[in-house]
Short mmCIF file of C-alpha atoms and ligand atoms in Angstrom, two decimals:
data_model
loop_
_atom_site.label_atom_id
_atom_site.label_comp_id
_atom_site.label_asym_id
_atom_site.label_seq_id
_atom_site.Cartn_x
_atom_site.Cartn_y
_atom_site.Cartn_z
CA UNK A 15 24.80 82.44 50.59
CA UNK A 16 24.65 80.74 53.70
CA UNK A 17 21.04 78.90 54.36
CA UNK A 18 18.45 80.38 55.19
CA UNK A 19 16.53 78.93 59.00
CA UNK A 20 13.22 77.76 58.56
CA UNK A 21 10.36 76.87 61.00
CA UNK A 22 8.49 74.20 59.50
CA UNK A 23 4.95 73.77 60.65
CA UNK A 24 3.15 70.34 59.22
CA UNK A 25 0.85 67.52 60.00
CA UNK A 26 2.83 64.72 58.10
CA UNK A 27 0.85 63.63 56.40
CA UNK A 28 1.26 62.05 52.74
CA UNK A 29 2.42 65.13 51.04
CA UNK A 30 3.93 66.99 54.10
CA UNK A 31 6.47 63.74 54.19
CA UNK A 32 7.49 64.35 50.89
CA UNK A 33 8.28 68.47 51.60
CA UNK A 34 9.97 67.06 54.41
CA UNK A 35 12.26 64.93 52.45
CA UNK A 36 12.71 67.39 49.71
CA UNK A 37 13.50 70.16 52.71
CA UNK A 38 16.31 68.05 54.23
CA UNK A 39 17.40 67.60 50.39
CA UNK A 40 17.41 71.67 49.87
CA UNK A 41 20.99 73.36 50.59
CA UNK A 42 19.24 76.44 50.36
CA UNK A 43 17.57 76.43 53.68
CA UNK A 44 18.45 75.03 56.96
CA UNK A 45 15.57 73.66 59.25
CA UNK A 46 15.99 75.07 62.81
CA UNK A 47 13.42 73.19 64.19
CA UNK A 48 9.24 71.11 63.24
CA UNK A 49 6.12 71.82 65.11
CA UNK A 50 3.28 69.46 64.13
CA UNK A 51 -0.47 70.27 64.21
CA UNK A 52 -3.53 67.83 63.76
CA UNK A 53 -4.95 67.78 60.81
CA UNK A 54 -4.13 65.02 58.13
CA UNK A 55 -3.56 63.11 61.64
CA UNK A 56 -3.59 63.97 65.34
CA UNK A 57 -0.03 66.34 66.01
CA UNK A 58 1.06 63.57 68.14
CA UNK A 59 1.70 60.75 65.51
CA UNK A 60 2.14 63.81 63.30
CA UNK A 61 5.35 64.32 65.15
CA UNK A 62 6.26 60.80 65.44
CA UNK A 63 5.84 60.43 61.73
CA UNK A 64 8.17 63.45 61.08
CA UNK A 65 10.75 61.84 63.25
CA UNK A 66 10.92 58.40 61.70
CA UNK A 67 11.11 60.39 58.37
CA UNK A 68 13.99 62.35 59.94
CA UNK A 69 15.87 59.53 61.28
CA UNK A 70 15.69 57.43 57.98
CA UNK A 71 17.24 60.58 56.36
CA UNK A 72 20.13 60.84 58.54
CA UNK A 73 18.43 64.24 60.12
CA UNK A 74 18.55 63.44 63.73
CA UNK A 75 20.17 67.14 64.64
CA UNK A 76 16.54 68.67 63.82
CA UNK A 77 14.07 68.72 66.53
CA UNK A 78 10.62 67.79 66.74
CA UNK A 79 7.58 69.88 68.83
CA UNK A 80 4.23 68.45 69.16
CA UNK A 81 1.77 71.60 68.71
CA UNK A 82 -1.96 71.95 69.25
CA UNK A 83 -4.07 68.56 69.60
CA UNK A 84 -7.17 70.72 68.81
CA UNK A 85 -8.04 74.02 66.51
CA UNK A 86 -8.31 77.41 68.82
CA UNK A 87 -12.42 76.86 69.19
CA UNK A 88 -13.26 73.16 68.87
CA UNK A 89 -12.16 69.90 69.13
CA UNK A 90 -10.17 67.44 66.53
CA UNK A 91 -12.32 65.82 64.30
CA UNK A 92 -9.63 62.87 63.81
CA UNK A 93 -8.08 62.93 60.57
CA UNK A 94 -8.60 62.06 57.30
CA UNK A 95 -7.81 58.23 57.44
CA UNK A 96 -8.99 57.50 53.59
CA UNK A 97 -7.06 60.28 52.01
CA UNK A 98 -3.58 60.23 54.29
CA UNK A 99 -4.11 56.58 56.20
CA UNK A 100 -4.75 56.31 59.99
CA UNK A 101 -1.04 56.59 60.46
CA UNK A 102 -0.84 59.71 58.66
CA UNK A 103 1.45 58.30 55.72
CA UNK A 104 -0.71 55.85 53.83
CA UNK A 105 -0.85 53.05 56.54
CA UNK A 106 2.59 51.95 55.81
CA UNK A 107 4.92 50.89 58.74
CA UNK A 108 8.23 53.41 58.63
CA UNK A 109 11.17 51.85 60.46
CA UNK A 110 10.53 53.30 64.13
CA UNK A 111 13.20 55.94 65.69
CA UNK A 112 13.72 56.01 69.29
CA UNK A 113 13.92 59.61 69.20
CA UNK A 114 11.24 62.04 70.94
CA UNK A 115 9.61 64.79 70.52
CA UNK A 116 10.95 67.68 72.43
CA UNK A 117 9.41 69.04 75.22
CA UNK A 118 8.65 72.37 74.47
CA UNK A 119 5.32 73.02 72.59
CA UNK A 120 5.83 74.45 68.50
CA UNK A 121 4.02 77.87 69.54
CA UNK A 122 7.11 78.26 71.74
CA UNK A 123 9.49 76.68 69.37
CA UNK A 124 8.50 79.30 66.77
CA UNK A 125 8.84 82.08 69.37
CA UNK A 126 12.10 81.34 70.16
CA UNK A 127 13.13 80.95 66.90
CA UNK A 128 11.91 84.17 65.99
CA UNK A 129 14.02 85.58 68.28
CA UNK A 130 17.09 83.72 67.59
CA UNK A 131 17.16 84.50 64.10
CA UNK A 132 15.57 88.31 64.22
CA UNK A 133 14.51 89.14 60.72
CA UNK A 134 15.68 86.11 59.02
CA UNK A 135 13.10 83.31 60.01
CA UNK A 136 11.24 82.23 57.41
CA UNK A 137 8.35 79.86 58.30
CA UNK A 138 7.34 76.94 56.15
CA UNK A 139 2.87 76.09 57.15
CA UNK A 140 1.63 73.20 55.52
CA UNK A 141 -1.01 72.29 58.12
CA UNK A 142 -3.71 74.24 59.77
CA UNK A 143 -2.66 77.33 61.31
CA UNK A 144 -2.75 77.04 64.75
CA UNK A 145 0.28 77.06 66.19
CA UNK A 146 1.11 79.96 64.14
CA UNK A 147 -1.96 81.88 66.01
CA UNK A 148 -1.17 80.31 69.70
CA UNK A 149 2.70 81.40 68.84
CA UNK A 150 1.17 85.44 67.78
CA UNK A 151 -1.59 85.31 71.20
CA UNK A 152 1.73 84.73 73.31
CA UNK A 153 4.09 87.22 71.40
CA UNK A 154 2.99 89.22 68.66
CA UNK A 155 6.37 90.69 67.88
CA UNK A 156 7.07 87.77 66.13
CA UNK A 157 5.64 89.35 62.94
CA UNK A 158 7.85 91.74 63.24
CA UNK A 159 11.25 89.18 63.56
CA UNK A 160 10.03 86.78 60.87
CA UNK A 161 11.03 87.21 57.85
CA UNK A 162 8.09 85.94 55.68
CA UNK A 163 5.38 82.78 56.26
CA UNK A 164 4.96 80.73 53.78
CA UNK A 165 1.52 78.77 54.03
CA UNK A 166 0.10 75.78 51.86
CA UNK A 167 -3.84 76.66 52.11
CA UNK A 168 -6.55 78.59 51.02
CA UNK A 169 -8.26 78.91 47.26
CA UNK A 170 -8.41 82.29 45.96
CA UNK A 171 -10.33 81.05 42.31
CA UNK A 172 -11.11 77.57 42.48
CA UNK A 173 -12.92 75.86 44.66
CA UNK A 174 -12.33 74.13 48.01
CA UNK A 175 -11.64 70.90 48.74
CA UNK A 176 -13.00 70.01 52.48
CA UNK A 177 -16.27 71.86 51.93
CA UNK A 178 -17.44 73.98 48.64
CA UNK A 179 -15.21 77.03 49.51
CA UNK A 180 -12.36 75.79 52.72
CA UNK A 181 -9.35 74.39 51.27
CA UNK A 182 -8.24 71.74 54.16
CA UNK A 183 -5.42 74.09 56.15
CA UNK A 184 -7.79 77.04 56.29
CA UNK A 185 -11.00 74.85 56.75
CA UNK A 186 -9.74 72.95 59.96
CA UNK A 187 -8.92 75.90 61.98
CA UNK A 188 -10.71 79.24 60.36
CA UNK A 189 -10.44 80.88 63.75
CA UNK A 190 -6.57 80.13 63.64
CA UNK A 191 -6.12 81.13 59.78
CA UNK A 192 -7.78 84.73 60.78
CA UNK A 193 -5.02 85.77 63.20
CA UNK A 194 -2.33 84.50 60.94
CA UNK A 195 -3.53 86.45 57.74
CA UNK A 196 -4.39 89.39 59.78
CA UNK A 197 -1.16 89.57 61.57
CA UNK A 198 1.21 92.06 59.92
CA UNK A 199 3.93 89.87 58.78
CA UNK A 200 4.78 89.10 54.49
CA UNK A 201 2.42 86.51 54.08
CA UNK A 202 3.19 84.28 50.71
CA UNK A 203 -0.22 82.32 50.74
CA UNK A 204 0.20 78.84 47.91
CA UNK A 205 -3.38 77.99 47.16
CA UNK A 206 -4.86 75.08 45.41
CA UNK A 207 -5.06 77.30 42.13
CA UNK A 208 -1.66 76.69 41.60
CA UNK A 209 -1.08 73.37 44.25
CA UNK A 210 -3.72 71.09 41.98
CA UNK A 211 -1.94 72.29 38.90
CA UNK A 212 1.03 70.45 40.09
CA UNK A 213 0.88 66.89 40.02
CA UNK A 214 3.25 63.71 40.80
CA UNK A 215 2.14 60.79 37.89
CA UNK A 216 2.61 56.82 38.25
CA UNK A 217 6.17 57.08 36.65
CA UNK A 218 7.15 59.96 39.42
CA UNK A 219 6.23 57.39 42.07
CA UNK A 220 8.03 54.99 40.44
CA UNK A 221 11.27 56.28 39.78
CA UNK A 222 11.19 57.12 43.73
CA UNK A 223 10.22 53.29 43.90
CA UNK A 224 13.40 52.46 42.11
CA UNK A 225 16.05 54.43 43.93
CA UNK A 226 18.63 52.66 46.18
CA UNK A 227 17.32 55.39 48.86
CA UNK A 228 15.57 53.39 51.31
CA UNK A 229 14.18 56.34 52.53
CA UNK A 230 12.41 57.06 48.71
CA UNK A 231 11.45 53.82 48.79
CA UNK A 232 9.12 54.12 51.50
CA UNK A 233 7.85 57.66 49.92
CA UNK A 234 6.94 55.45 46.72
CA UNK A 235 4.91 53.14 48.97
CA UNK A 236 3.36 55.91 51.38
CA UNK A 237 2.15 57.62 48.33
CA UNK A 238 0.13 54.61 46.82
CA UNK A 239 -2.56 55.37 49.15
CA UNK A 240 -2.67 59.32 48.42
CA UNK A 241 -2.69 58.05 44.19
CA UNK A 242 -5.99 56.47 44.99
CA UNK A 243 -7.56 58.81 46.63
CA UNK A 244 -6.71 61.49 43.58
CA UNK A 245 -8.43 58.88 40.86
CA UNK A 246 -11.83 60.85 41.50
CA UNK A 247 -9.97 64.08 41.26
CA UNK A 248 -7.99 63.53 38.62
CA UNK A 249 -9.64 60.65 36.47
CA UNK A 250 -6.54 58.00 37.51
CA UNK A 251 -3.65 57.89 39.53
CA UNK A 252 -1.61 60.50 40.15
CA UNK A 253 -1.43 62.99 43.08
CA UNK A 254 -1.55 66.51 43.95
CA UNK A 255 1.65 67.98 45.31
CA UNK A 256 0.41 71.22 47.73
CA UNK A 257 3.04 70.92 50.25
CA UNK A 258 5.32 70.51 48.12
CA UNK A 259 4.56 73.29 46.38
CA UNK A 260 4.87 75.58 49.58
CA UNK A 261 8.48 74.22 50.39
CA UNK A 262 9.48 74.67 46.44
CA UNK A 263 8.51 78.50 46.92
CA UNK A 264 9.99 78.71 49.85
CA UNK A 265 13.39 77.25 48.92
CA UNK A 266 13.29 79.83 46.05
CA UNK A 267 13.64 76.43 43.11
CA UNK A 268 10.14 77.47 42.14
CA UNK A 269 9.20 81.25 41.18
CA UNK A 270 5.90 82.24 41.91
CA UNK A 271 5.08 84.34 38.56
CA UNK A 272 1.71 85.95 38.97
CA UNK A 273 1.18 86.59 42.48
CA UNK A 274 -0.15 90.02 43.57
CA UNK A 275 -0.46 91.51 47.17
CA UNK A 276 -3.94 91.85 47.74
CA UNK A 277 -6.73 91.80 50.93
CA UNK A 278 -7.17 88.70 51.99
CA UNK A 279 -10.19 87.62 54.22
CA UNK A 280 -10.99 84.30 56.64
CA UNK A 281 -14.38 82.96 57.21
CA UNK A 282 -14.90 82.59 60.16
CA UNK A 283 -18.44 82.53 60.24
CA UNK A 284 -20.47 79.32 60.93
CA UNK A 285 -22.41 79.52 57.66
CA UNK A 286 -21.71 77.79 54.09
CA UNK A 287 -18.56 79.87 53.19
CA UNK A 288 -16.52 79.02 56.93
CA UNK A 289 -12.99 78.34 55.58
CA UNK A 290 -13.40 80.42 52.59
CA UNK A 291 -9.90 82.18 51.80
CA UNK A 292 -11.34 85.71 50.35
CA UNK A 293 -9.23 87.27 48.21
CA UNK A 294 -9.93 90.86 46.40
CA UNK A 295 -8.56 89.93 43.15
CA UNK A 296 -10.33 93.35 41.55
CA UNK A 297 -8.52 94.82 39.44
CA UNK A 298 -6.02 92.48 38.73
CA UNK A 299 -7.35 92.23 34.85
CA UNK A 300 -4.21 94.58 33.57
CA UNK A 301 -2.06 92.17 34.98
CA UNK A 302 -0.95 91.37 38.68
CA UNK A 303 -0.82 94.80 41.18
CA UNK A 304 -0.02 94.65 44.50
CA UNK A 305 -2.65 96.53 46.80
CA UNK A 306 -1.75 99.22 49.25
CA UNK A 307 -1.17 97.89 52.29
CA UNK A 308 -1.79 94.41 51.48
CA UNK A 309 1.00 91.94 52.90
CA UNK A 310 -0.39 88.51 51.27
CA UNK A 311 0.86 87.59 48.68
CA UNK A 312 -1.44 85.21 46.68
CA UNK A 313 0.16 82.94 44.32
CA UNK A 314 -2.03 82.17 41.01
CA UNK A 315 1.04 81.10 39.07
CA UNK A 316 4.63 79.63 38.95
CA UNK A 317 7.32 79.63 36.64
CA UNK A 318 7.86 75.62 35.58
CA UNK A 319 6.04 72.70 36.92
CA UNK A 320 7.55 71.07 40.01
CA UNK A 321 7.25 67.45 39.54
CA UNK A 322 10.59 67.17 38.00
CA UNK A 323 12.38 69.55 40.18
CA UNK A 324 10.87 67.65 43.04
CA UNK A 325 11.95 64.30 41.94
CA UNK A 326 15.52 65.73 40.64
CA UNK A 327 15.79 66.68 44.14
CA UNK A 328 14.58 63.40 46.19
CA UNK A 329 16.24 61.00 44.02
CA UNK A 330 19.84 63.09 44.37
CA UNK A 331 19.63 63.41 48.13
CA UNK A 332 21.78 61.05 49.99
CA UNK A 333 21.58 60.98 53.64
O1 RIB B 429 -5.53 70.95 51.20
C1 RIB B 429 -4.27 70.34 51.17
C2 RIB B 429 -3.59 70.45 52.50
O2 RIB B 429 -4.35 69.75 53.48
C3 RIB B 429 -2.20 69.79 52.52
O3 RIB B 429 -1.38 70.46 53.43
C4 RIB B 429 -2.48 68.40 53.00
O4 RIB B 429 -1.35 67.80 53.65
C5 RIB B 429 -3.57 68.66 53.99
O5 RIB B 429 -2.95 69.07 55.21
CA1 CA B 430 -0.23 69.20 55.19
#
């Protein structure tokens, strides 16, 4: 089958750099184009992260748009220096590319996309969602050329991780997350029910540590900061892989196995539950159902874990 083009949407970001690499490591896809959005880190060293990745892995051919500074209704709160570094991948210095940015913004690298590859665009969102919305405000027809939007974000069962309820994508632009869910395009929507079940361990990081790849080298060492910052989650060092996750799904390597259509609602509200990913999982006790007229498609399981396919993938990939 030939590969399948994919819009990638990210804000690289610790875990976004390491669905990048495993992205230009999967066949199965081929990446058309990156738009960046702040959230992890600003969209503009989000972009300039994704192209050093890029370069070290031999990907120069796939270009780079810098997307929304700032969420549709407020300003950029500035990252999340502890958890992702204030470079955006764990304060460690990637070898620099020359290479820009291009000059048109993502919302109108994802329109044009969307027309280029009519009903076979399939968008990979592992940041907050607001390119996705400023692409829909300036031509909603898009939902009808993509083919389906895959989104790291939300939790449908568990709870958040930015506040009680907002899971980070959905929390940093709810506004943004609304439009996108309520758009009617085939949502697949990878929450942290199933994205903190999956988890890269010391030896993981180490193996990538290991390879001759210079470029998993410098994933090893980006990821040290992330493994600290998951000691309070997860009792010692390890980390959780949500983007990932998304790009595993996407690729079609990991099957989501219990992951019914159902209603899902944004918080938008300015009270305790803004960010809140509401999902009507009623019921779903007999097993999963898809709703009428639902088109997101909540994942709440998958078929194998993905920290081996992962690193099967990274440490095979030679650029
Ligand atoms: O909540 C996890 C998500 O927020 C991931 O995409 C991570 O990169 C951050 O953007
Ligand atoms: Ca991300």
């Amino acid at each position: 089958m030939a590969p399948r083009p994919v819009y990638f949407d990210c804000d690289t970001g610790i875990d976004d750099a390491l669905a990048l690499v495993y992205l230009m490591a999967s066949p199965e896809i081929s990446l058309a184009g990156i738009g960046t959005v702040s959230g992890n880190i600003d969209a503009k060293r989000a972009a300039l992260n994704t192209l050093d990745l890029l370069d070290m892995g031999g990907r120069n051919d796939v270009p780079v748009a810098v997307g929304a500074m700032d969420p549709l209704t407020h300003s950029f709160g500035g990252g999340v220096p502890h958890i992702h570094g204030h470079n955006g991948v764990g304060d460690v210095e990637l070898p620099h590319t020359d290479r820009r940015p291009v000059a048109e913004s993502a919302a109108d690298m994802l329109v044009r996309l969307a027309h280029e590859h009519p009903g076979e665009l399939d968008v990979i969102a592992i940041g907050p969602l607001t390119n996705l919305a400023v692409a829909l405000k300036q031509d909603p027809s898009i939902a009808e050329l993509v083919h389906e939007v895959i989104i790291m974000g939300g939790a449908a069962l568990v709870p958040g991780n930015l506040s009680e309820v907002g899971e980070a994508n959905i929390y940093n632009d709810p506004e943004a997350a609304q439009v996108v869910m309520d758009a009617p395009w085939q949502v697949v929507l990878v929450p942290l029910d199933v994205t903190l079940e999956n988890a890269f361990e010391e030896s993981d990081r180490e193996a990538l540590a290991a390879s001759d790849s210079l470029l998993n080298q410098a994933l090893a060492d980006i990821l040290n900061l992330y493994f600290d910052f998951y000691v309070e989650e997860y009792g010692r060092r390890m980390c959780a892989l949500h983007d990932p996750l998304a790009a595993a799904i996407a690729v079609g390597q990991i099957t989501a196995i219990r992951a019914p259509k159902v209603p899902v609602v944004v918080d938008a509200t300015h009270g305790p539950g803004r960010g809140q990913t509401i999902c009507d999982l009623r019921k779903q006790r007999g097993g999963p159902r898809d709703v009428e007229g639902a088109h997101v498609r909540v994942v709440l399981d998958t078929d194998q874990p993905l920290a081996p396919v992962l690193l099967e993938r990274l440490l095979n990939y030679h650029s």
